[in-house]
Amino acid sequence: MDALVVGAGPAGLAASQALTRRGIDHVVLERDEVGQSWRSRRWDSLRLNNPGWMNPMLGDQDPDTYLGAAEVVDRLERLASRSPVLTGVEVRAATREDGRWRVRTSAGEVTARALVAAGGGENVPRAPAAAASLPSRVLQLHSAGYRTPARLPDGGVLVVGSAQSGCQIAEELAVAGREVYLAVSPVGRVPAVHRGRLGLELLVAAGFFDQRPADLPDPAMLRAPQPLILPGGRSLSLQALARAGVTLVGRLTGVEPTALSFDDSVAASVAYGDAFAARIRAYLDAFIAARGDPARPLDDDDADLPVTLEPPREVSLGRIGSVVWCTGYGGEFRWLPEGATHPDGTPRHDGVAGVEGLWYVGLRWLTRRCSANFLGFPKDAAVVADAIAARRPERAGAA
């Protein structure tokens, strides 16, 4: 066949759509079910933080809606019904021979001229080494396994990590009346509304999500979590969580028999989020001025309100009944051939292109900031499909 796509999540289905539009013969292999991460690794109340108008690949929807995980799965299944998807087929190894890929799967071997890795670079939950030091009586969950506050045992909850998942889960636990400790880290935040308009609407218009790696002043920014943006057009900050009753603590530095210890980084993490929000406002003001739009007054934002913080450096383990690790995900690319990945297992790529005949869709910062979300999947998929179409034998012969 012309192409084999590995993974039937949003990235793989976007790739399939783009290949189908160009008449490219292909099949999509998925080891589990369509949209497996959205089925099994999302908490019950989670909603997309992008409104409907930013997610056209998911089909017709209210432009101002924020889909829940079950709704996303339903829409992914509809996409898959129009694509050549085979589920329950695991890809185990791929080798390049004589200009073709020979791919060994749980259902046998297949060959293809092009291989599209769309299994995602963030599908393996990560937890720090400290997890092994906690006593067995403390329930430990990664955010992938968290569902609702009611499923956690009695006692306080330590949430580790203050990016999208950590902040939203900590807020939900606090609203449910749980005693919550949030171990913070430096994460930017985006104002929900800026000068009377939705912050996301302005950011998309200004090209923020189309920023490319080369546009960033510091390459280290590629490894930073994406800025905090909540569903429903609402801002959130560390200080807002503190006002809601969440106890902010620094990074977890030690697990002793009777206590957890933390560093003194809370103030720095709060300042980081505030400074990022200020830069976003300045960026949007420059965009508004360049377009010649009238400048409206700044909106009041509760997320900006200061709060007096006295973060503890130590918390008794007796207060903690569970820990939710919101510490991110890694990718799993062991099936790729030698030379296709770096020593740490991450893919080698230049934009969407890997080694000869190998293409990627769905990786963070693959070509731009939005490469790993519903806004960016179709853009990168189109680039991949165009490249594969240009390399088909009949096209090359015609040239």
Short mmCIF file of N, CA, C and O in Angstrom, two decimals, residues 148-229:
data_model
loop_
_atom_site.label_atom_id
_atom_site.label_comp_id
_atom_site.label_asym_id
_atom_site.label_seq_id
_atom_site.Cartn_x
_atom_site.Cartn_y
_atom_site.Cartn_z
N THR A 148 -12.77 10.78 39.86
CA THR A 148 -13.58 11.73 40.62
C THR A 148 -13.06 11.81 42.05
O THR A 148 -12.40 10.87 42.53
N PRO A 149 -13.36 12.90 42.77
CA PRO A 149 -12.97 12.98 44.18
C PRO A 149 -13.54 11.83 45.01
O PRO A 149 -12.90 11.35 45.95
N ALA A 150 -14.74 11.38 44.68
CA ALA A 150 -15.40 10.35 45.47
C ALA A 150 -14.66 9.02 45.45
O ALA A 150 -14.85 8.18 46.35
N ARG A 151 -13.84 8.79 44.45
CA ARG A 151 -13.12 7.53 44.35
C ARG A 151 -11.83 7.51 45.17
O ARG A 151 -11.18 6.48 45.27
N LEU A 152 -11.46 8.64 45.74
CA LEU A 152 -10.25 8.69 46.55
C LEU A 152 -10.58 8.37 48.00
O LEU A 152 -11.66 8.69 48.48
N PRO A 153 -9.66 7.75 48.71
CA PRO A 153 -9.91 7.41 50.12
C PRO A 153 -9.96 8.67 50.98
O PRO A 153 -9.60 9.77 50.53
N ASP A 154 -10.38 8.50 52.21
CA ASP A 154 -10.41 9.62 53.15
C ASP A 154 -9.00 10.16 53.35
O ASP A 154 -8.00 9.49 53.13
N GLY A 155 -8.94 11.41 53.81
CA GLY A 155 -7.66 12.04 54.06
C GLY A 155 -7.33 13.08 53.02
O GLY A 155 -8.05 13.24 52.01
N GLY A 156 -6.26 13.82 53.28
CA GLY A 156 -5.84 14.85 52.34
C GLY A 156 -5.31 14.26 51.05
O GLY A 156 -4.93 13.09 50.98
N VAL A 157 -5.32 15.10 50.01
CA VAL A 157 -4.83 14.68 48.70
C VAL A 157 -3.67 15.58 48.30
O VAL A 157 -3.80 16.81 48.31
N LEU A 158 -2.55 14.97 47.97
CA LEU A 158 -1.42 15.71 47.42
C LEU A 158 -1.47 15.58 45.91
O LEU A 158 -1.42 14.47 45.37
N VAL A 159 -1.59 16.71 45.23
CA VAL A 159 -1.54 16.75 43.77
C VAL A 159 -0.17 17.28 43.39
O VAL A 159 0.21 18.37 43.82
N VAL A 160 0.56 16.54 42.60
CA VAL A 160 1.92 16.92 42.23
C VAL A 160 1.94 17.36 40.78
O VAL A 160 1.67 16.57 39.87
N GLY A 161 2.26 18.64 40.55
CA GLY A 161 2.28 19.19 39.21
C GLY A 161 1.16 20.19 39.02
O GLY A 161 0.00 19.88 39.32
N SER A 162 1.50 21.39 38.52
CA SER A 162 0.49 22.45 38.44
C SER A 162 0.29 22.97 37.03
O SER A 162 0.04 24.14 36.81
N ALA A 163 0.37 22.05 36.05
CA ALA A 163 -0.01 22.42 34.69
C ALA A 163 -1.51 22.15 34.52
O ALA A 163 -2.26 22.16 35.50
N GLN A 164 -1.97 21.91 33.28
CA GLN A 164 -3.41 21.79 33.03
C GLN A 164 -4.09 20.79 33.96
O GLN A 164 -5.06 21.11 34.65
N SER A 165 -3.58 19.56 33.97
CA SER A 165 -4.24 18.51 34.74
C SER A 165 -4.19 18.81 36.23
O SER A 165 -5.20 18.71 36.93
N GLY A 166 -3.01 19.17 36.73
CA GLY A 166 -2.85 19.37 38.16
C GLY A 166 -3.74 20.47 38.71
O GLY A 166 -4.39 20.30 39.75
N CYS A 167 -3.80 21.60 38.01
CA CYS A 167 -4.61 22.71 38.50
C CYS A 167 -6.10 22.39 38.44
O CYS A 167 -6.86 22.70 39.37
N GLN A 168 -6.54 21.75 37.37
CA GLN A 168 -7.96 21.44 37.26
C GLN A 168 -8.38 20.38 38.26
O GLN A 168 -9.46 20.46 38.86
N ILE A 169 -7.54 19.37 38.48
CA ILE A 169 -7.88 18.33 39.44
C ILE A 169 -7.85 18.91 40.86
O ILE A 169 -8.72 18.61 41.68
N ALA A 170 -6.84 19.74 41.17
CA ALA A 170 -6.79 20.35 42.50
C ALA A 170 -8.02 21.20 42.76
O ALA A 170 -8.59 21.17 43.85
N GLU A 171 -8.45 21.97 41.76
CA GLU A 171 -9.65 22.79 41.93
C GLU A 171 -10.88 21.92 42.16
O GLU A 171 -11.71 22.21 43.04
N GLU A 172 -11.02 20.85 41.38
CA GLU A 172 -12.18 19.98 41.54
C GLU A 172 -12.20 19.35 42.94
O GLU A 172 -13.26 19.26 43.58
N LEU A 173 -11.05 18.94 43.43
CA LEU A 173 -10.98 18.34 44.77
C LEU A 173 -11.35 19.36 45.84
O LEU A 173 -12.06 19.04 46.80
N ALA A 174 -10.88 20.60 45.69
CA ALA A 174 -11.19 21.64 46.66
C ALA A 174 -12.68 21.94 46.68
O ALA A 174 -13.30 22.09 47.74
N VAL A 175 -13.29 22.02 45.50
CA VAL A 175 -14.73 22.28 45.42
C VAL A 175 -15.51 21.14 46.09
O VAL A 175 -16.57 21.37 46.69
N ALA A 176 -14.97 19.93 46.03
CA ALA A 176 -15.62 18.78 46.64
C ALA A 176 -15.40 18.72 48.15
O ALA A 176 -15.89 17.80 48.81
N GLY A 177 -14.67 19.69 48.69
CA GLY A 177 -14.47 19.75 50.13
C GLY A 177 -13.29 18.96 50.64
O GLY A 177 -13.17 18.77 51.86
N ARG A 178 -12.41 18.51 49.73
CA ARG A 178 -11.25 17.75 50.17
C ARG A 178 -10.13 18.66 50.64
O ARG A 178 -10.03 19.83 50.20
N GLU A 179 -9.30 18.16 51.54
CA GLU A 179 -8.09 18.87 51.93
C GLU A 179 -7.04 18.62 50.84
O GLU A 179 -6.67 17.47 50.57
N VAL A 180 -6.59 19.70 50.19
CA VAL A 180 -5.76 19.55 49.00
C VAL A 180 -4.43 20.28 49.18
O VAL A 180 -4.41 21.45 49.58
N TYR A 181 -3.35 19.59 48.85
CA TYR A 181 -2.03 20.19 48.77
C TYR A 181 -1.58 20.09 47.31
O TYR A 181 -1.67 19.01 46.70
N LEU A 182 -1.13 21.20 46.75
CA LEU A 182 -0.69 21.22 45.36
C LEU A 182 0.80 21.55 45.31
O LEU A 182 1.21 22.65 45.66
N ALA A 183 1.60 20.57 44.88
CA ALA A 183 3.04 20.78 44.69
C ALA A 183 3.23 21.46 43.34
O ALA A 183 2.98 20.85 42.30
N VAL A 184 3.67 22.71 43.37
CA VAL A 184 3.64 23.55 42.17
C VAL A 184 4.95 23.48 41.40
O VAL A 184 5.98 23.00 41.88
N SER A 185 4.88 23.98 40.18
CA SER A 185 6.04 24.13 39.30
C SER A 185 5.77 25.34 38.41
O SER A 185 4.63 25.80 38.32
N PRO A 186 6.80 25.88 37.75
CA PRO A 186 6.59 27.07 36.91
C PRO A 186 5.78 26.74 35.65
O PRO A 186 6.23 25.98 34.80
N VAL A 187 4.59 27.28 35.56
CA VAL A 187 3.71 27.08 34.40
C VAL A 187 3.08 28.42 34.05
O VAL A 187 2.58 29.13 34.92
N GLY A 188 3.10 28.77 32.77
CA GLY A 188 2.46 30.00 32.33
C GLY A 188 0.94 29.89 32.38
O GLY A 188 0.38 28.80 32.49
N ARG A 189 0.29 31.03 32.32
CA ARG A 189 -1.18 31.04 32.28
C ARG A 189 -1.64 32.12 31.30
O ARG A 189 -0.95 33.12 31.09
N VAL A 190 -2.80 31.87 30.70
CA VAL A 190 -3.36 32.77 29.69
C VAL A 190 -4.63 33.41 30.24
O VAL A 190 -5.52 32.70 30.73
N PRO A 191 -4.76 34.74 30.20
CA PRO A 191 -6.01 35.39 30.62
C PRO A 191 -7.18 34.92 29.76
O PRO A 191 -7.06 34.88 28.53
N ALA A 192 -8.27 34.57 30.40
CA ALA A 192 -9.43 34.08 29.64
C ALA A 192 -10.01 35.15 28.73
O ALA A 192 -10.44 34.87 27.60
N VAL A 193 -10.03 36.38 29.22
CA VAL A 193 -10.59 37.50 28.46
C VAL A 193 -9.57 38.64 28.46
O VAL A 193 -8.93 38.91 29.47
N HIS A 194 -9.41 39.26 27.29
CA HIS A 194 -8.50 40.41 27.20
C HIS A 194 -9.18 41.53 26.43
O HIS A 194 -9.57 41.35 25.28
N ARG A 195 -9.36 42.63 27.09
CA ARG A 195 -9.99 43.83 26.50
C ARG A 195 -11.31 43.48 25.81
O ARG A 195 -11.58 43.88 24.67
N GLY A 196 -12.14 42.70 26.54
CA GLY A 196 -13.48 42.42 26.07
C GLY A 196 -13.62 41.26 25.11
O GLY A 196 -14.74 40.95 24.68
N ARG A 197 -12.49 40.60 24.76
CA ARG A 197 -12.58 39.48 23.81
C ARG A 197 -11.97 38.24 24.43
O ARG A 197 -11.07 38.31 25.27
N LEU A 198 -12.44 37.09 23.98
CA LEU A 198 -11.90 35.83 24.46
C LEU A 198 -10.41 35.77 24.15
O LEU A 198 -9.98 36.01 23.01
N GLY A 199 -9.62 35.47 25.17
CA GLY A 199 -8.18 35.42 24.98
C GLY A 199 -7.76 34.45 23.89
O GLY A 199 -6.89 34.76 23.07
N LEU A 200 -8.39 33.26 23.84
CA LEU A 200 -8.05 32.28 22.81
C LEU A 200 -8.34 32.81 21.41
O LEU A 200 -7.59 32.57 20.47
N GLU A 201 -9.46 33.53 21.27
CA GLU A 201 -9.82 34.09 19.96
C GLU A 201 -8.73 35.04 19.46
O GLU A 201 -8.31 35.00 18.30
N LEU A 202 -8.25 35.88 20.37
CA LEU A 202 -7.18 36.82 19.99
C LEU A 202 -5.87 36.09 19.71
O LEU A 202 -5.15 36.44 18.77
N LEU A 203 -5.56 35.09 20.52
CA LEU A 203 -4.30 34.37 20.33
C LEU A 203 -4.27 33.65 18.98
O LEU A 203 -3.24 33.64 18.30
N VAL A 204 -5.38 33.03 18.61
CA VAL A 204 -5.44 32.37 17.30
C VAL A 204 -5.26 33.39 16.18
O VAL A 204 -4.49 33.18 15.24
N ALA A 205 -5.98 34.52 16.28
CA ALA A 205 -5.87 35.55 15.24
C ALA A 205 -4.47 36.12 15.16
O ALA A 205 -3.99 36.47 14.07
N ALA A 206 -3.79 36.22 16.30
CA ALA A 206 -2.45 36.81 16.33
C ALA A 206 -1.37 35.83 15.89
O ALA A 206 -0.20 36.22 15.74
N GLY A 207 -1.73 34.56 15.68
CA GLY A 207 -0.74 33.58 15.23
C GLY A 207 0.03 32.90 16.35
O GLY A 207 1.02 32.21 16.09
N PHE A 208 -0.44 33.05 17.59
CA PHE A 208 0.27 32.46 18.73
C PHE A 208 0.41 30.96 18.58
O PHE A 208 1.49 30.39 18.82
N PHE A 209 -0.66 30.29 18.16
CA PHE A 209 -0.62 28.83 18.07
C PHE A 209 0.11 28.34 16.82
O PHE A 209 0.38 27.14 16.70
N ASP A 210 0.42 29.24 15.91
CA ASP A 210 1.21 28.87 14.74
C ASP A 210 2.68 29.22 14.91
O ASP A 210 3.46 29.12 13.95
N GLN A 211 3.07 29.65 16.10
CA GLN A 211 4.49 29.88 16.36
C GLN A 211 5.27 28.59 16.13
O GLN A 211 4.83 27.51 16.52
N ARG A 212 6.42 28.72 15.49
CA ARG A 212 7.25 27.56 15.19
C ARG A 212 8.44 27.52 16.15
O ARG A 212 8.77 28.54 16.77
N PRO A 213 9.08 26.37 16.30
CA PRO A 213 10.21 26.28 17.23
C PRO A 213 11.26 27.36 17.01
O PRO A 213 11.81 27.91 17.96
N ALA A 214 11.51 27.70 15.75
CA ALA A 214 12.52 28.71 15.44
C ALA A 214 12.11 30.10 15.89
O ALA A 214 12.94 31.01 16.00
N ASP A 215 10.80 30.31 16.15
CA ASP A 215 10.33 31.62 16.58
C ASP A 215 10.60 31.89 18.05
O ASP A 215 10.49 33.04 18.50
N LEU A 216 10.91 30.86 18.81
CA LEU A 216 11.07 31.01 20.25
C LEU A 216 12.44 31.59 20.60
O LEU A 216 13.45 31.17 20.02
N PRO A 217 12.49 32.52 21.53
CA PRO A 217 13.78 33.12 21.89
C PRO A 217 14.70 32.16 22.61
O PRO A 217 15.93 32.34 22.61
N ASP A 218 14.14 31.12 23.25
CA ASP A 218 14.95 30.16 23.99
C ASP A 218 14.45 28.76 23.67
O ASP A 218 13.29 28.43 23.93
N PRO A 219 15.31 27.88 23.11
CA PRO A 219 14.88 26.52 22.78
C PRO A 219 14.34 25.75 23.98
O PRO A 219 13.56 24.80 23.82
N ALA A 220 14.74 26.14 25.19
CA ALA A 220 14.24 25.45 26.39
C ALA A 220 12.73 25.57 26.52
O ALA A 220 12.09 24.76 27.21
N MET A 221 12.14 26.58 25.87
CA MET A 221 10.70 26.76 25.94
C MET A 221 9.94 25.60 25.30
O MET A 221 8.77 25.38 25.58
N LEU A 222 10.62 24.84 24.43
CA LEU A 222 9.98 23.69 23.80
C LEU A 222 9.62 22.62 24.83
O LEU A 222 8.72 21.81 24.62
N ARG A 223 10.36 22.60 25.93
CA ARG A 223 10.11 21.58 26.96
C ARG A 223 9.15 22.05 28.05
O ARG A 223 8.77 21.28 28.92
N ALA A 224 8.77 23.32 28.00
CA ALA A 224 7.88 23.86 29.02
C ALA A 224 6.45 23.37 28.79
O ALA A 224 6.04 23.15 27.65
N PRO A 225 5.68 23.19 29.87
CA PRO A 225 4.26 22.83 29.68
C PRO A 225 3.53 23.93 28.92
O PRO A 225 3.89 25.11 29.01
N GLN A 226 2.51 23.54 28.20
CA GLN A 226 1.70 24.54 27.53
C GLN A 226 1.02 25.40 28.59
O GLN A 226 0.69 24.91 29.68
N PRO A 227 0.81 26.68 28.33
CA PRO A 227 0.21 27.56 29.34
C PRO A 227 -1.18 27.13 29.74
O PRO A 227 -1.92 26.52 28.96
N LEU A 228 -1.53 27.47 30.99
CA LEU A 228 -2.80 27.06 31.57
C LEU A 228 -3.94 27.83 30.92
O LEU A 228 -4.01 29.06 30.96
N ILE A 229 -4.87 27.09 30.29
CA ILE A 229 -6.06 27.65 29.66
C ILE A 229 -7.23 26.77 30.06
O ILE A 229 -7.22 25.57 29.77
#
